[in-house]
Coordinates of C-alpha atoms in Angstrom, one line a residue:
L137 CA 7.2 -49.1 96.0
D138 CA 10.7 -50.8 96.6
H139 CA 12.5 -49.1 93.9
K140 CA 11.3 -45.5 94.3
T141 CA 12.6 -42.8 96.6
L142 CA 11.1 -39.3 97.3
Y143 CA 13.6 -36.6 96.9
Y144 CA 11.5 -33.6 96.2
D145 CA 8.0 -32.4 96.9
V146 CA 5.1 -33.0 94.6
E147 CA 4.4 -29.2 93.8
P148 CA 6.2 -29.5 90.3
F149 CA 3.8 -32.3 89.3
L150 CA 0.3 -32.6 87.9
F151 CA -1.8 -35.6 89.0
Y152 CA -4.5 -37.3 87.0
V153 CA -6.6 -39.5 89.3
L154 CA -8.9 -42.2 88.1
T155 CA -11.8 -43.2 90.3
Q156 CA -14.6 -45.7 90.1
N157 CA -17.8 -44.0 91.4
D158 CA -20.9 -45.4 93.0
A159 CA -23.6 -44.5 95.6
K160 CA -20.9 -44.5 98.5
G161 CA -18.5 -42.1 96.8
C162 CA -15.4 -42.1 94.6
H163 CA -12.9 -45.0 94.9
L164 CA -9.4 -44.7 93.8
V165 CA -8.5 -46.9 90.9
G166 CA -5.1 -45.5 90.0
Y167 CA -3.3 -42.3 88.8
F168 CA -0.4 -40.9 86.8
S169 CA 1.6 -37.9 87.4
K170 CA 3.6 -35.6 85.0
E171 CA 6.0 -32.8 85.5
K172 CA 4.3 -29.3 84.9
H173 CA 7.5 -28.2 83.0
C174 CA 9.7 -31.0 81.6
Q175 CA 12.6 -30.2 79.2
Q176 CA 12.5 -33.9 78.0
K177 CA 8.8 -33.6 77.1
Y178 CA 7.9 -36.6 79.2
N179 CA 4.1 -37.0 79.4
V180 CA 4.1 -39.4 82.3
S181 CA 6.5 -39.5 85.5
C182 CA 4.8 -42.4 87.3
I183 CA 1.7 -44.4 86.7
M184 CA 0.0 -46.8 89.1
I185 CA -3.0 -49.0 89.1
L186 CA -4.1 -50.4 92.4
P187 CA -3.8 -54.3 92.5
Q188 CA -7.5 -55.0 92.8
Y189 CA -8.1 -53.0 89.5
Q190 CA -5.4 -54.5 87.5
R191 CA -5.9 -56.5 84.3
K192 CA -9.1 -54.6 83.7
G193 CA -8.0 -52.1 81.1
Y194 CA -7.4 -49.2 83.5
G195 CA -3.6 -49.1 82.8
R196 CA -4.2 -48.8 79.1
F197 CA -6.9 -46.2 79.7
L198 CA -4.5 -43.9 81.7
I199 CA -1.8 -44.4 79.1
D200 CA -4.2 -43.5 76.3
F201 CA -5.4 -40.5 78.2
S202 CA -1.8 -39.3 78.7
Y203 CA -1.2 -39.3 75.0
L204 CA -4.6 -37.5 74.4
L205 CA -3.1 -34.6 76.6
S206 CA 0.0 -34.8 74.5
K207 CA -2.0 -34.3 71.4
R208 CA -4.0 -31.4 72.8
E209 CA -0.7 -29.8 73.9
G210 CA 0.7 -30.2 70.4
Q211 CA 3.8 -31.9 71.6
P212 CA 4.4 -35.6 71.1
G213 CA 5.3 -37.3 74.4
S214 CA 6.9 -40.2 76.0
P215 CA 7.0 -41.9 79.4
E216 CA 10.0 -40.9 81.7
K217 CA 12.8 -43.3 81.3
P218 CA 14.1 -45.8 82.3
L219 CA 10.8 -47.9 82.3
S220 CA 10.3 -50.7 84.9
D221 CA 10.1 -54.2 83.6
L222 CA 6.2 -54.2 83.7
G223 CA 6.0 -50.6 82.4
R224 CA 8.0 -51.5 79.5
L225 CA 5.8 -54.4 78.6
S226 CA 2.7 -52.3 79.1
Y227 CA 4.0 -49.4 77.0
M228 CA 5.4 -51.7 74.2
A229 CA 1.9 -53.4 74.0
Y230 CA 0.2 -50.0 73.8
W231 CA 2.5 -48.7 71.2
R232 CA 2.2 -51.8 68.9
S233 CA -1.6 -51.6 69.0
V234 CA -1.8 -47.8 68.4
V235 CA 0.7 -47.9 65.5
L236 CA -1.1 -50.9 63.8
E237 CA -4.5 -49.4 64.3
S238 CA -3.3 -46.0 62.9
L239 CA -1.9 -47.8 59.8
D240 CA -5.2 -49.5 59.4
Q241 CA -6.9 -46.1 59.4
V242 CA -4.4 -44.3 57.3
R243 CA -3.8 -46.0 53.9
D244 CA -1.4 -43.5 52.6
P245 CA 1.5 -45.4 51.2
Q246 CA 3.7 -42.4 51.8
I247 CA 3.0 -42.1 55.5
T248 CA 5.9 -41.0 57.6
I249 CA 7.1 -41.6 61.1
R250 CA 6.6 -37.9 61.8
R251 CA 2.9 -38.0 60.6
L252 CA 2.3 -41.2 62.8
S253 CA 3.8 -39.2 65.7
K254 CA 1.3 -36.3 65.0
I255 CA -1.6 -38.6 64.8
T256 CA -0.9 -40.7 67.9
G257 CA 0.8 -38.2 70.1
I258 CA 3.7 -40.7 70.5
C259 CA 7.3 -39.4 70.1
P260 CA 9.0 -40.4 66.8
Q261 CA 11.7 -42.4 68.8
D262 CA 9.2 -44.6 70.4
I263 CA 7.3 -45.1 67.1
T264 CA 10.7 -46.0 65.4
A265 CA 11.4 -48.6 68.1
T266 CA 7.9 -50.1 67.7
L267 CA 8.1 -50.3 63.9
H268 CA 11.5 -51.9 64.3
Q269 CA 10.0 -54.5 66.8
L270 CA 7.2 -55.2 64.3
S271 CA 9.8 -55.8 61.5
M272 CA 8.3 -52.8 59.5
L273 CA 11.5 -51.0 59.1
Q274 CA 14.0 -52.0 56.4
R275 CA 17.3 -50.5 55.4
R276 CA 17.6 -49.7 51.8
R277 CA 20.8 -48.1 50.6
D278 CA 21.5 -45.3 53.0
R279 CA 18.2 -44.9 54.7
F280 CA 15.4 -46.8 56.4
V281 CA 12.0 -47.2 54.9
M282 CA 8.7 -48.2 56.5
V283 CA 7.2 -51.4 55.2
R284 CA 3.6 -52.1 55.7
R285 CA 2.8 -55.7 56.8
E286 CA -0.9 -56.0 55.8
K287 CA -1.4 -59.5 57.4
L288 CA 0.0 -58.3 60.6
I289 CA -2.3 -55.3 60.5
S290 CA -5.4 -57.3 59.5
S291 CA -4.7 -60.0 62.1
H292 CA -4.5 -57.2 64.9
M293 CA -7.8 -55.6 63.8
A294 CA -9.6 -59.0 63.6
R295 CA -8.6 -59.8 67.3
L296 CA -9.7 -56.2 68.2
R297 CA -13.1 -56.8 66.5
S298 CA -13.7 -60.1 68.2
N299 CA -12.6 -58.9 71.5
P300 CA -13.2 -55.1 71.8
R301 CA -11.9 -53.0 74.5
Q302 CA -14.2 -52.3 77.4
L303 CA -12.6 -48.9 78.2
E304 CA -12.1 -46.2 75.7
V305 CA -11.0 -42.6 76.1
D306 CA -13.6 -40.2 74.7
P307 CA -11.6 -37.1 73.4
D308 CA -14.8 -35.1 73.3
C309 CA -15.2 -35.3 77.0
L310 CA -11.7 -33.8 77.7
R311 CA -11.7 -30.4 79.4
W312 CA -8.2 -29.2 79.3
T313 CA -6.6 -25.9 80.3
P314 CA -2.9 -25.2 79.5
V315 CA -0.6 -24.9 82.5
I316 CA 0.1 -21.4 83.5
V317 CA 3.9 -20.5 83.9
T318 CA 4.5 -18.9 87.2
N319 CA 7.2 -16.4 88.0
T320 CA 9.2 -18.9 89.7
M321 CA 9.6 -21.0 86.6
V322 CA 12.2 -20.3 83.9
S323 CA 11.5 -20.9 80.3
E324 CA 13.9 -22.7 78.0
G325 CA 14.4 -19.6 75.9
E326 CA 16.0 -17.5 78.5
D327 CA 19.7 -17.1 78.2
E328 CA 22.6 -18.2 80.4
E329 CA 22.8 -15.0 82.3
D330 CA 19.2 -15.0 83.3
E331 CA 19.6 -18.8 84.3
E332 CA 22.5 -18.0 86.6
E333 CA 20.4 -15.1 88.3
E334 CA 17.5 -17.4 88.8
E335 CA 19.3 -20.5 89.8
E336 CA 17.9 -20.6 93.3
K337 CA 14.4 -21.0 91.8
F338 CA 15.2 -24.2 90.0
I339 CA 13.9 -27.5 91.1
P340 CA 16.8 -29.9 90.6
D341 CA 16.4 -32.8 88.3
R342 CA 15.4 -36.0 89.9
P343 CA 18.0 -38.8 89.7
G344 CA 16.9 -42.1 88.2
G345 CA 13.8 -43.1 86.4
L346 CA 10.5 -44.3 87.7
V347 CA 7.9 -45.0 85.1
A348 CA 4.9 -47.3 84.8
V349 CA 4.6 -49.4 87.8
F350 CA 1.5 -51.5 87.8

């Protein structure tokens, strides 16, 4: 990848690998990685689908799976920033569809961005940006309010019914175990004195961003 450079080893990351299986074995389709302990709460560090499997729904499948993990962890997530150009397009399309489908399912007129975040696993900042792009945020006096655009929601749902997705994540099939914190990792709650003593055990932050290359 022409805009990526390896600075550190892969031990601080979890890798989720997607394969297509047949009688000859398991064939790599793509993967995404995420940091085991990320202060920014990113749920994806890098995501990739091999060229021969692109435009078949696998990218969205992996993005959807990353947010399922965020919901199970009880921590809304976001991809590592900055996004690549193609990554930005992929994520914005995903966020738009998820927000519209959630608003179709939840008819509560008092729904909040925080509740949408809990339902979807998407961080409030990304939901706010998506609502703004959908022209569903309006400034009234000294605050912003969410405005439902029923025609936009209905139009999206009609397109989805006429052309349903071929790949969907089944939450019931997830077998998830929380990451165990090892002695070499330092929790956010430790004070500055402990941080200085354990400084050699830290893995330095990686410069730059790298997300969502398809």
